[in-house]
Short mmCIF file of C-alpha atoms and ligand atoms in Angstrom, two decimals:
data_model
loop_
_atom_site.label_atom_id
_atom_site.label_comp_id
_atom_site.label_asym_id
_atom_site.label_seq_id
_atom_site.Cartn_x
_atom_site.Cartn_y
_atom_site.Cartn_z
CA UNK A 1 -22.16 -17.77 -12.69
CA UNK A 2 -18.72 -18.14 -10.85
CA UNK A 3 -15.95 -15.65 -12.41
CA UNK A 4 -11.91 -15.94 -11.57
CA UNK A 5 -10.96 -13.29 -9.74
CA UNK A 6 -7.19 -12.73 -8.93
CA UNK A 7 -5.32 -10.11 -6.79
CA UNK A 8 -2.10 -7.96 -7.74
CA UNK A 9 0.15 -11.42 -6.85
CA UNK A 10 -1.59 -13.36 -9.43
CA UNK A 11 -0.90 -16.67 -7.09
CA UNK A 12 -4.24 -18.03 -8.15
CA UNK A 13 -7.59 -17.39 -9.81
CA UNK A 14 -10.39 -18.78 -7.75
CA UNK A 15 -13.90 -18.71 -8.68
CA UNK A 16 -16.28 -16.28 -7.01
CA UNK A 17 -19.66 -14.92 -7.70
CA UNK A 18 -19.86 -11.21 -8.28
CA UNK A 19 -21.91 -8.93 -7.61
CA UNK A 20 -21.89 -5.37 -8.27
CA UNK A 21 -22.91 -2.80 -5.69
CA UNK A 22 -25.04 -0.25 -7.00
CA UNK A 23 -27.34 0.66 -4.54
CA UNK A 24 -25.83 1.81 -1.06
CA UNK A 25 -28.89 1.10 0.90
CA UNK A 26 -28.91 -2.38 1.05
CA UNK A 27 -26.30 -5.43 -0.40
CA UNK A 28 -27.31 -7.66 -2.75
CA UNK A 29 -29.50 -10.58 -1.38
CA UNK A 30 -27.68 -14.04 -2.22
CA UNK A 31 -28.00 -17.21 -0.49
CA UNK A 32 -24.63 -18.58 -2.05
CA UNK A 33 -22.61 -17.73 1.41
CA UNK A 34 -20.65 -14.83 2.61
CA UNK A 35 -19.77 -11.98 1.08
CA UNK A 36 -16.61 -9.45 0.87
CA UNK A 37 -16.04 -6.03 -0.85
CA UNK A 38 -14.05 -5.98 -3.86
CA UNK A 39 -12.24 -2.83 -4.51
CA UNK A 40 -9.94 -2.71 -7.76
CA UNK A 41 -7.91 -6.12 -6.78
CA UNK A 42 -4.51 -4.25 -5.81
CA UNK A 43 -3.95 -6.11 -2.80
CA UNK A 44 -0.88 -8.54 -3.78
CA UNK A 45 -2.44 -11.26 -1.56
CA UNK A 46 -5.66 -12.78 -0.30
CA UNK A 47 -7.10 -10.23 1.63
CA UNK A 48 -9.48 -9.17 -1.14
CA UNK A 49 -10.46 -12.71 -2.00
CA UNK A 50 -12.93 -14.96 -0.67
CA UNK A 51 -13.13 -18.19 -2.73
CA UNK A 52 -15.80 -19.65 -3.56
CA UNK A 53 -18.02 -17.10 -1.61
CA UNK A 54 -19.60 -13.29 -3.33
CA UNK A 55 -17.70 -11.28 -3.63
CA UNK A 56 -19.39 -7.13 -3.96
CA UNK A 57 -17.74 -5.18 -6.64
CA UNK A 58 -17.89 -1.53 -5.51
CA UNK A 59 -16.47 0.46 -8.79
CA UNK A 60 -19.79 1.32 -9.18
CA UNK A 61 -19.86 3.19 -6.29
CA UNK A 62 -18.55 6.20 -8.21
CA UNK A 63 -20.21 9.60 -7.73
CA UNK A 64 -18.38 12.53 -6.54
CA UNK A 65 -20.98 13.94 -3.48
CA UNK A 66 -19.42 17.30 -2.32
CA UNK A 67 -16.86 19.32 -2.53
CA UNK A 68 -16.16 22.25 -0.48
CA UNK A 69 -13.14 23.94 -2.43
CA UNK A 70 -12.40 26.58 0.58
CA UNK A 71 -12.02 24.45 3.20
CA UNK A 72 -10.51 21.04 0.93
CA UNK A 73 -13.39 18.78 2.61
CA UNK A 74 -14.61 15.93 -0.27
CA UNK A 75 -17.50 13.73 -0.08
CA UNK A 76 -17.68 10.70 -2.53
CA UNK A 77 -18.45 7.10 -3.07
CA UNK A 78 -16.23 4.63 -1.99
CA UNK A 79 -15.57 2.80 -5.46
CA UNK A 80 -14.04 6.18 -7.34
CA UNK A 81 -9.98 5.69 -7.85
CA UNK A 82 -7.46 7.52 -6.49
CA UNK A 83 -6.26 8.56 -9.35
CA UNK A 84 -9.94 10.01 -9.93
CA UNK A 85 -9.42 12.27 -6.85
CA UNK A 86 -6.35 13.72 -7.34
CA UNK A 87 -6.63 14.65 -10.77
CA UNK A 88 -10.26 16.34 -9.58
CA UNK A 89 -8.58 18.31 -7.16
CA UNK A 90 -5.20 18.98 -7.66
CA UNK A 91 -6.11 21.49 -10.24
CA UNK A 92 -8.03 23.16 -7.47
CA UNK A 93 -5.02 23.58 -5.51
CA UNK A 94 -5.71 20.55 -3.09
CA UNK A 95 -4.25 17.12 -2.90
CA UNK A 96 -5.08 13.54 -1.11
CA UNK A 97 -2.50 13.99 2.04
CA UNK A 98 -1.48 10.24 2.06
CA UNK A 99 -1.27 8.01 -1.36
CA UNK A 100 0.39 4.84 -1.51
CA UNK A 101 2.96 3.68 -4.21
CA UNK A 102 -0.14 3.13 -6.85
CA UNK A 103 -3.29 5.43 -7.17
CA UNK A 104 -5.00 2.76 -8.89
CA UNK A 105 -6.75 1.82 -5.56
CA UNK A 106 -10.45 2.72 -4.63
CA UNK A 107 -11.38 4.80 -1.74
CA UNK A 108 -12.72 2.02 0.00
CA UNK A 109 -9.67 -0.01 -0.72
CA UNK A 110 -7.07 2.64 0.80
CA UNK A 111 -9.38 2.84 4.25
CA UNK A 112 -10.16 -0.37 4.30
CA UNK A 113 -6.18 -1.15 4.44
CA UNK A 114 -5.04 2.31 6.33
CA UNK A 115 -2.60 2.52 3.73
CA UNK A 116 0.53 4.78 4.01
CA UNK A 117 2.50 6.88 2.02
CA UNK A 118 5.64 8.17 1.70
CA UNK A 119 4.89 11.20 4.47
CA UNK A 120 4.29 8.77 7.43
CA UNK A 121 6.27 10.35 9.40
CA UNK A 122 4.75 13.76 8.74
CA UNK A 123 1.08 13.07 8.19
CA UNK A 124 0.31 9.50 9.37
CA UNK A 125 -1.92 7.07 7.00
CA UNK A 126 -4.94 7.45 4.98
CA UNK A 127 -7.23 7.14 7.94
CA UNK A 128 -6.10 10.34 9.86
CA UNK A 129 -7.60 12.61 7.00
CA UNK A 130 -11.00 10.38 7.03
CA UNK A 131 -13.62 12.77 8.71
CA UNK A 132 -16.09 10.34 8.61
CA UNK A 133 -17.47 7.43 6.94
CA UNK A 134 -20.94 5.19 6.18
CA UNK A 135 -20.77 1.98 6.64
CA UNK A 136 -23.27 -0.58 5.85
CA UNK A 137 -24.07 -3.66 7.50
CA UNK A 138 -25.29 -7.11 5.90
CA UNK A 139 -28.39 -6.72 8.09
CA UNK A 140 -29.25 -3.51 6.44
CA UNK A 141 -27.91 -1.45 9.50
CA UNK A 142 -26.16 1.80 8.22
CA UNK A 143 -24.10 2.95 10.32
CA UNK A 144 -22.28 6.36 10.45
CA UNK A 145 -18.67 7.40 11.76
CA UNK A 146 -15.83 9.18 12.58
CA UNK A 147 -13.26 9.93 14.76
CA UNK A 148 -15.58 11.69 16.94
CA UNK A 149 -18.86 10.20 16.37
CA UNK A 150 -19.39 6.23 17.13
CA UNK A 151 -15.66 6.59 17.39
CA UNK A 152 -15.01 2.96 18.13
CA UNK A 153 -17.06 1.53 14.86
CA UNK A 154 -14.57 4.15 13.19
CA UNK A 155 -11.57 2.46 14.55
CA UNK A 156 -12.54 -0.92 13.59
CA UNK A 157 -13.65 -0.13 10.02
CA UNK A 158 -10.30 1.70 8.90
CA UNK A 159 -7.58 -1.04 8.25
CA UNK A 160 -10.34 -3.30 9.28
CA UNK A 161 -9.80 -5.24 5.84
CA UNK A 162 -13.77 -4.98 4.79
CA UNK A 163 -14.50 -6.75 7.45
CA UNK A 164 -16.60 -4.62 9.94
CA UNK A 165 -19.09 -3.81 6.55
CA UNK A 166 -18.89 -2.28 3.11
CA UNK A 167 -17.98 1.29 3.55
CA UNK A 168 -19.81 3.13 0.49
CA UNK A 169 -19.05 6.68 1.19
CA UNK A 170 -16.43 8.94 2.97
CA UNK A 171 -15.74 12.74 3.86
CA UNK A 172 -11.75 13.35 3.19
CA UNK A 173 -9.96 16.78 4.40
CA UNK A 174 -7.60 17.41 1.77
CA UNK A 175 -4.26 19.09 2.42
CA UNK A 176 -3.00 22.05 -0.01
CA UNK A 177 -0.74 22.70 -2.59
CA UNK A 178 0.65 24.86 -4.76
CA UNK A 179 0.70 22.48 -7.84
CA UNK A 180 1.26 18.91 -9.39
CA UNK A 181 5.49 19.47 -8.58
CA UNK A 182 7.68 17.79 -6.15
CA UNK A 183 11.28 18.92 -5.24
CA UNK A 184 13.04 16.04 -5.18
CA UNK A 185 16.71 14.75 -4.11
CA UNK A 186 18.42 11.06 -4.20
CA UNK A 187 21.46 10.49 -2.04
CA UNK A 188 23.00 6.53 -2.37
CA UNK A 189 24.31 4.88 1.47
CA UNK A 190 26.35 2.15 1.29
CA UNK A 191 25.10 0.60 4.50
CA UNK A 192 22.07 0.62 6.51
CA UNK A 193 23.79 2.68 9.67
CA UNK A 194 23.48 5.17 6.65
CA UNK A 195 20.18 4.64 6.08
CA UNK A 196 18.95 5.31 9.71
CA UNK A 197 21.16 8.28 9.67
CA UNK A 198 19.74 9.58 6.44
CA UNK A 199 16.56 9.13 7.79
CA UNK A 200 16.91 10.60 10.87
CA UNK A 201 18.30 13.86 9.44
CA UNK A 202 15.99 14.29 6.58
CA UNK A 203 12.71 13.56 8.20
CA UNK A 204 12.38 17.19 9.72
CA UNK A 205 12.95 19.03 6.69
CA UNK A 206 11.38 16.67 4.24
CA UNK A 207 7.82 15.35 4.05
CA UNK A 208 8.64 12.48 1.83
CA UNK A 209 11.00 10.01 2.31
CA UNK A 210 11.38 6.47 0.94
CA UNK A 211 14.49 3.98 -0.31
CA UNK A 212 15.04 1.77 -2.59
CA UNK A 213 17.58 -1.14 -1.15
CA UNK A 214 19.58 -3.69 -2.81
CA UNK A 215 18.07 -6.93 -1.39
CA UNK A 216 21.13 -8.79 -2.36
CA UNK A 217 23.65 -6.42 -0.72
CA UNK A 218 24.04 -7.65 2.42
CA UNK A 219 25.24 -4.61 3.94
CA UNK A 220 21.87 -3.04 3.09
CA UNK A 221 23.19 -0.76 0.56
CA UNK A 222 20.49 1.52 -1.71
CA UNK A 223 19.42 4.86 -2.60
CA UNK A 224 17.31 7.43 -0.23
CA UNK A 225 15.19 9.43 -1.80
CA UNK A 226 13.37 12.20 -0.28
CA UNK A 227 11.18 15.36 -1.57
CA UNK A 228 8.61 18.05 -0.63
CA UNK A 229 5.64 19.87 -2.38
CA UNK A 230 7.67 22.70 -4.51
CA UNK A 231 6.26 25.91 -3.93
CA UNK A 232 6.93 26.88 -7.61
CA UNK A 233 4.67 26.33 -10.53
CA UNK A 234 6.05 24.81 -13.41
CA UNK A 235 4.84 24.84 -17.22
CA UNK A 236 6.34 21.79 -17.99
CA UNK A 237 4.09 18.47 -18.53
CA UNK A 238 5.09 15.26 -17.18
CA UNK A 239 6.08 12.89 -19.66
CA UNK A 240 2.78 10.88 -20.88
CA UNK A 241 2.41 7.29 -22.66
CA UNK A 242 1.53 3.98 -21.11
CA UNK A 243 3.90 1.01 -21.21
CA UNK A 244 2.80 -2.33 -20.83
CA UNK A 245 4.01 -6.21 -20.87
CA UNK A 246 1.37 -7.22 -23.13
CA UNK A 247 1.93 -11.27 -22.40
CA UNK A 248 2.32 -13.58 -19.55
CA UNK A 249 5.93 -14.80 -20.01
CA UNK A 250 6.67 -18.73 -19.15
CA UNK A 251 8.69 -17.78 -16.45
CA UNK A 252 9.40 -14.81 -14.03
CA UNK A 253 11.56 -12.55 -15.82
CA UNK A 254 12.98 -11.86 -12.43
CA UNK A 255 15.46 -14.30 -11.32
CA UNK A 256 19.04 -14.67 -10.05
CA UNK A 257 20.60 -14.59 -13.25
CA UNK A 258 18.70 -10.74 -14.03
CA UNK A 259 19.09 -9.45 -10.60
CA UNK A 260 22.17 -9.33 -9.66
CA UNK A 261 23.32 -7.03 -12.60
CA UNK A 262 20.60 -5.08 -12.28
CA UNK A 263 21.05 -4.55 -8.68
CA UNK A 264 24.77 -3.81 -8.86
CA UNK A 265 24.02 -1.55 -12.48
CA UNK A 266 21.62 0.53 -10.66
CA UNK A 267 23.45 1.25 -7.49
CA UNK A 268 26.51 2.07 -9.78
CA UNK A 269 24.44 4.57 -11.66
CA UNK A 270 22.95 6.05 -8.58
CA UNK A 271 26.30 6.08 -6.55
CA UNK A 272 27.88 8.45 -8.83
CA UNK A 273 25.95 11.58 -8.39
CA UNK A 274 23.54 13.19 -6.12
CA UNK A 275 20.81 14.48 -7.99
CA UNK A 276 18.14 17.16 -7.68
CA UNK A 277 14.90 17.51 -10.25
CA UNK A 278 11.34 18.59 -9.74
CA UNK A 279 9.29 16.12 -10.65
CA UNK A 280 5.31 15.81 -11.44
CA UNK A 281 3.45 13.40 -8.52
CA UNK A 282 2.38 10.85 -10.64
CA UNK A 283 5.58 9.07 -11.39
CA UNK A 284 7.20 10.18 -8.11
CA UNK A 285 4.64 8.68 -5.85
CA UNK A 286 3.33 5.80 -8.60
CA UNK A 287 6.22 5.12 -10.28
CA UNK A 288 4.77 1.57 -11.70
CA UNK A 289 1.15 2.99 -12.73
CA UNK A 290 2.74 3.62 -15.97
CA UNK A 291 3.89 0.55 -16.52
CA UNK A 292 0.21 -1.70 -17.37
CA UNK A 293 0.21 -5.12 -16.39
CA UNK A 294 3.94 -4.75 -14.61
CA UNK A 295 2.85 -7.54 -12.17
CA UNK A 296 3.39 -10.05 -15.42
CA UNK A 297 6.93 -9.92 -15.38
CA UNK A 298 6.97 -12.71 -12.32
CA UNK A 299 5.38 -15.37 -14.85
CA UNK A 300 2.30 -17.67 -14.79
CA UNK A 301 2.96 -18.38 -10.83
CA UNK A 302 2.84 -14.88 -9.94
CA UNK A 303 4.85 -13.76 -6.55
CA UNK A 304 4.32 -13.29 -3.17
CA UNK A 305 4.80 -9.15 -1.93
CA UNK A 306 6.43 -9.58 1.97
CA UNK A 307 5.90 -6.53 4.19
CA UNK A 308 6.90 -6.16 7.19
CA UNK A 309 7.16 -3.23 10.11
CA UNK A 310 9.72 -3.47 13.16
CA UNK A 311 10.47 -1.73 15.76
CA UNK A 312 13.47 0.78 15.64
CA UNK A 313 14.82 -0.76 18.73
CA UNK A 314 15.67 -4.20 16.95
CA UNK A 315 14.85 -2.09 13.06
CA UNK A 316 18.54 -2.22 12.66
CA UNK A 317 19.45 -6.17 13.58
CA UNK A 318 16.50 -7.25 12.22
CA UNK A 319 16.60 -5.58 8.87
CA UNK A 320 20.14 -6.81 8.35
CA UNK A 321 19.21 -10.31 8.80
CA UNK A 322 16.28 -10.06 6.87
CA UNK A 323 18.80 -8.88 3.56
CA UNK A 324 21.33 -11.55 4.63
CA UNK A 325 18.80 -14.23 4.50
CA UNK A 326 17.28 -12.88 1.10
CA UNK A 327 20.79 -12.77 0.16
CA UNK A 328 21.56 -16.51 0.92
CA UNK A 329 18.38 -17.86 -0.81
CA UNK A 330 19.47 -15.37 -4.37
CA UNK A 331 15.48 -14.72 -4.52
CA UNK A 332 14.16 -11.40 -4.53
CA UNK A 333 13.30 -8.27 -6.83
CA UNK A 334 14.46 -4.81 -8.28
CA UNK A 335 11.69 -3.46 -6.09
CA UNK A 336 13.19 -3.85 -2.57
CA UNK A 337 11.63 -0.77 -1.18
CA UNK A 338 12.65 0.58 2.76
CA UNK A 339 11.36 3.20 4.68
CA UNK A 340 10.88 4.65 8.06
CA UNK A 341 7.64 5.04 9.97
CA UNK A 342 6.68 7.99 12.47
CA UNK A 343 6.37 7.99 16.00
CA UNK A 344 2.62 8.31 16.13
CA UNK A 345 -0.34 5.69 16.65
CA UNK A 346 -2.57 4.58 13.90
CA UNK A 347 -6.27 5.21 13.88
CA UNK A 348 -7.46 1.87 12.89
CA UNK A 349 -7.06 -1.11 15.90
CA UNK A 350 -5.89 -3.12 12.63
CA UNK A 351 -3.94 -0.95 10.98
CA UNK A 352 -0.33 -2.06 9.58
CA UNK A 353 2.05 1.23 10.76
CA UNK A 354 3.75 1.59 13.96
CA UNK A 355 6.48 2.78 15.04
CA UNK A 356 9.37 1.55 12.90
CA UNK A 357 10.80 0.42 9.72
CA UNK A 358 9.34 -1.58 7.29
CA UNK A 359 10.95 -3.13 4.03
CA UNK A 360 9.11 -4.27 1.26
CA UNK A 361 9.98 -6.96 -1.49
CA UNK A 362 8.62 -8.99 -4.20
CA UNK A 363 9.47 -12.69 -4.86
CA UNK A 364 8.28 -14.57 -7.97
CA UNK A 365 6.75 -17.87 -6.43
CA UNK A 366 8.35 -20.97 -6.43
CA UNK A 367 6.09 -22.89 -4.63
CA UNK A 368 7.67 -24.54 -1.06
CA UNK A 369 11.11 -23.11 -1.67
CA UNK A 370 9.81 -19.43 -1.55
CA UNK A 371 7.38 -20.43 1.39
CA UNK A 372 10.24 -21.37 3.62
CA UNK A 373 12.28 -18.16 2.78
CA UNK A 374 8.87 -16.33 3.84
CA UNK A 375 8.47 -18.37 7.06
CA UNK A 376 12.65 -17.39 7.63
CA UNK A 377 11.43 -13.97 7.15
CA UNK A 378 8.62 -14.32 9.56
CA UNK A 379 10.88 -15.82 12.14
CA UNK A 380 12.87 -12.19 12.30
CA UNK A 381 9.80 -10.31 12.75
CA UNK A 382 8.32 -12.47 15.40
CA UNK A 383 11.91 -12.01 17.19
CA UNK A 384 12.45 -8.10 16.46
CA UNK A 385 8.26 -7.87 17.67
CA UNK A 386 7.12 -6.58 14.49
CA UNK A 387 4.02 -7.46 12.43
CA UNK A 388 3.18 -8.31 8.44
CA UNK A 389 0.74 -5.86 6.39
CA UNK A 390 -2.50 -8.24 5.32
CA UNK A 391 -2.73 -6.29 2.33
CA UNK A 392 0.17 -7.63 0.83
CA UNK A 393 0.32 -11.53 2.39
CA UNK A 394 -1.01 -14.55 1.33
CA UNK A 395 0.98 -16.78 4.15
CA UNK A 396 1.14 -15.13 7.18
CA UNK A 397 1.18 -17.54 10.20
CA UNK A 398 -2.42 -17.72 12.82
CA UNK A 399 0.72 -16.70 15.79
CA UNK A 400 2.22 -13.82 14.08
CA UNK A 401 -0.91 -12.12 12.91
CA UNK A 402 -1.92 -12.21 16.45
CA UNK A 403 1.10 -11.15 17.96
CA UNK A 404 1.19 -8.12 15.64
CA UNK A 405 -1.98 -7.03 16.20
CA UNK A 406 -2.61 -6.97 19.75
CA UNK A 407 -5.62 -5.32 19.42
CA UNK A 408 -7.16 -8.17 16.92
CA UNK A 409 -9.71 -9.66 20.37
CA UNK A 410 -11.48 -5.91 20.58
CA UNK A 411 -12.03 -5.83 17.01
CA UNK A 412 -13.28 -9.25 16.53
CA UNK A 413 -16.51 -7.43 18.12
CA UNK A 414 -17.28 -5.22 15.14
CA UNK A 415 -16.72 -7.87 12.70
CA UNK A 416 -19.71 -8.40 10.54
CA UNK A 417 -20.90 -12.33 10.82
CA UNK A 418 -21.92 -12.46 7.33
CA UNK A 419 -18.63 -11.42 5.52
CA UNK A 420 -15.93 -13.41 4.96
C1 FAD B 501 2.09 -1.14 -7.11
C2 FAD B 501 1.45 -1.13 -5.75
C3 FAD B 501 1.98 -0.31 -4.77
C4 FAD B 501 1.41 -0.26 -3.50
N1 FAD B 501 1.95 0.57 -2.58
C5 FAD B 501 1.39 0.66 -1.36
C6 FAD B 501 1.90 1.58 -0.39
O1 FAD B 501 2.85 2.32 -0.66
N2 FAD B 501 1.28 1.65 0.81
C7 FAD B 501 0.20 0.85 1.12
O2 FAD B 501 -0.32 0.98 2.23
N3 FAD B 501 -0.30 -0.02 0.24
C8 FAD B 501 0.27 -0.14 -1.00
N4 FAD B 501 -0.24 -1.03 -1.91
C9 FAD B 501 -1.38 -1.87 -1.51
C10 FAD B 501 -2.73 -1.22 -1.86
O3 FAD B 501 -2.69 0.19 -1.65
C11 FAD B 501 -3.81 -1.79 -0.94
O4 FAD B 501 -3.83 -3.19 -1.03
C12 FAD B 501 -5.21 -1.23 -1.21
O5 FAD B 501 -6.04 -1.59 -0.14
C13 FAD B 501 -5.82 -1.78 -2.51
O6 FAD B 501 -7.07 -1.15 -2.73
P1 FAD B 501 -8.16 -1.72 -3.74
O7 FAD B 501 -9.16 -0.66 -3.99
O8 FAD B 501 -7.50 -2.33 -4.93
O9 FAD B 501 -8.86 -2.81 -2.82
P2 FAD B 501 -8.84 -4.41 -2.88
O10 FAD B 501 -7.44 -4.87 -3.03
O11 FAD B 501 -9.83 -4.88 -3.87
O12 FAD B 501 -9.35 -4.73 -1.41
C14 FAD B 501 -8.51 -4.48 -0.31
C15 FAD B 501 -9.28 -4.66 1.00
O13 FAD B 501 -10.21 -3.60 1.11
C16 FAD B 501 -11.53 -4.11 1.31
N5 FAD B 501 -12.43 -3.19 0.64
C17 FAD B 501 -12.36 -2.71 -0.63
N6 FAD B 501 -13.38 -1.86 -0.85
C18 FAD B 501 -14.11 -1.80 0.29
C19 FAD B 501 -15.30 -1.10 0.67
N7 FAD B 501 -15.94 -0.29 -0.15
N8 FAD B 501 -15.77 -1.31 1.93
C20 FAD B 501 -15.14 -2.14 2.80
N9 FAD B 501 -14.01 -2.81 2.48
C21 FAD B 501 -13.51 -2.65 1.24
C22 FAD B 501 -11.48 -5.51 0.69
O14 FAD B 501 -12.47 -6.34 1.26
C23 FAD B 501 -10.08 -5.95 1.06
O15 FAD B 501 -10.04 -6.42 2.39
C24 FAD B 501 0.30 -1.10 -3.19
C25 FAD B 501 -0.24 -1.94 -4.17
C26 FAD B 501 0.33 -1.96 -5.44
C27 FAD B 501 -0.24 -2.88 -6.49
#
């Protein structure tokens, strides 16, 4: 039976045949075509669909294996949540080094893409704290891996995008903490020469660092917001309840007409005062996991998520023109997101940070006009000699995606011939 599947974007919901994983030994035997892992759908694009073809549903890949509470080292299946993790271990004392903006993402799903946090800078992506990994093959192969053991099937299989195999389990070192509690500032700049300066000050004395830009400033105004783990424990509880747009509206919620004041309204409120709080880690690094169903609020056409990285030799130029473009075309969201990444190599041949900075932003679709803002978009970071993250595109161009991954002809070699 064929079941619509979508991702995060909601662009489309094309039929696949599912199949849940259960057993880690083997993959289901199907004659109905390729197959793909399936990990809990957050990728905004198309890199966790494969219409038409299977596609392997790993949430039931969900045992906790081993946990060695002295030394923070975590063994589990790769279909468990995030959100699972942390709330296992955190009360231990221990905490995932590297989450991304939503910890409603599986195990397999955060190697798979490499994905970063808000601690680049300080701790790399999720792959650096991977001690090893099992991977297994269409052809029954299983293969086992880490940075220092079959290093190079390692390489290819984090950020790899499911493609080298379905990973089913994985050894994490943790890093510690004191508790749940973040010390956190937020500090508006009016331009982006602020931002880069911001930046470049705060990184040594912050671990977390992150801004939120307005994408129809063209000046690149926003707010920087940085924090670290607070070394104080705190009997306060962070504020619980789940809201939720409970319908599909006709159209995106976000347009012109409800951006601009909210853009300007926000800055306003931010510009006024620079704040301090310590806040709980759920809603400082997921902000949107309490908000169910938030990717609704673009309409029944969903939106496309545009990520890019550039280098910080051409960051500056090539972020400007990015905002001026935006700017022109009015499109765009509230959740125009920029940050900086570290000066340190990825793990993964395919993985998505380098160098740089990379801005993030959501655009409700509207068909061909938002596709030729995108291929604008993709014109700057083909010039600047950046690269788009797969886990958020659904358009990226054959020339760019192998111009920003120069590594893409050695990992074709570890690709698996019976996934899609
Ligand atoms: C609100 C929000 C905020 C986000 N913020 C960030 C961020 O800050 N940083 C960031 O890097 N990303 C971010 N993302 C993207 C998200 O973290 C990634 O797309 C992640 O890979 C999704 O994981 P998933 O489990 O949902 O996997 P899916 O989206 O289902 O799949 C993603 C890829 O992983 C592969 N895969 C899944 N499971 C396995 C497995 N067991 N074995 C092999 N391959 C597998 C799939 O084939 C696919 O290629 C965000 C997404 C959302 C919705």
């Amino acid at each position: 039976m064929s079941t619509p599947v979508s991702s995060w974007g909601r662009l489309g919901a094309p039929l696949h045949h599912l199949k849940a994983l259960h057993n880690t030994q083997v993959l289901p035997d199907d004659r109905t075509g390729k197959g793909l892992a399936f990990g809990n759908g957050r990728s905004y694009g198309d890199v966790c669909l494969n219409p038409d073809g299977v596609l392997w549903t790993t949430q039931g890949l969900d045992r906790f294996m081993a946990f060695d509470d002295a030394n923070g080292l975590l063994t589990c299946e790769a279909g468990i949540l995030l959100r699972d993790i942390q709330r296992l271990v955190v009360a231990r004392g221990w905490m995932l080094p590297v989450t991304p903006g939503t910890q409603l993402i599986t195990l397999g799903g955060a190697i798979a893409n490499d994905v970063h946090g808000k601690n680049h800078h300080v701790m790399g992506s999720f792959g650096d704290h991977v001690q090893s990994l099992r991977l297994l093959r269409t052809d029954g192969e299983i293969i086992e891996c880490g940075p220092n053991e079959q290093a190079s099937w390692f390489q290819a299989t984090v950020g790899g995008m499911g493609l080298t195999g379905v990973i089913t389990q994985a050894t994490l070192q943790l890093r510690r903490i004191h508790g749940p509690w973040l010390q956190t500032e937020n500090e508006p700049f009016s331009d982006l020469s602020s931002f880069f300066d911001m930046a470049d000050t705060s990184e040594a004395d912050w671990e977390h660092t992150v801004s939120w830009v307005d994408c129809l400033n063209k000046k690149g105004r926003g707010v920087f917001m940085r924090a670290n783990h607070a070394e104080t424990q705190s009997e306060r509880m962070p504020a619980k309840g789940l809201l939720g747009i409970p319908v599909v509206p006709p159209v995106s919620l976000v347009n012109p007409l409800s951006l601009r004041p909210f853009n300007w309204a926000y800055y306003q409120m931010q510009a006024r005062k620079r704040n301090t709080a310590l806040v709980h880690y759920e809603p400082f690094f997921h902000p949107l996991d309490n908000v169910k169903n938030w990717n609704r609020i673009y309409g029944p056409k969903g939106f496309y998520q545009y990520q890019s990285v550039v280098p910080r030799s051409t960051g500056k130029k090539a972020v400007l023109a990015m905002l001026d473009t935006i700017s022109r075309s009015g499109e765009g969201s509230f959740l125009a997101v920029l940050k900086t990444f570290g000066n340190r190599p990825s793990v993964g041949m395919m993985s998505f940070p380098m160098p740089g900075v990379t801005l993030a932003l959501d655009f409700p679709n509207k068909g061909t006009k938002t596709q030729s803002l995108l291929r604008s978009l993709d014109d700057i970071v083909r010039t600047a000699g950046g690269r788009i993250y797969a886990a958020k595109d659904a358009t990226m161009p054959r020339d760019l995606f192998e111009r920003g991954y120069p590594r893409l002809k050695e990992f074709m070699q570890y690709r698996d011939p019976r996934i899609s």
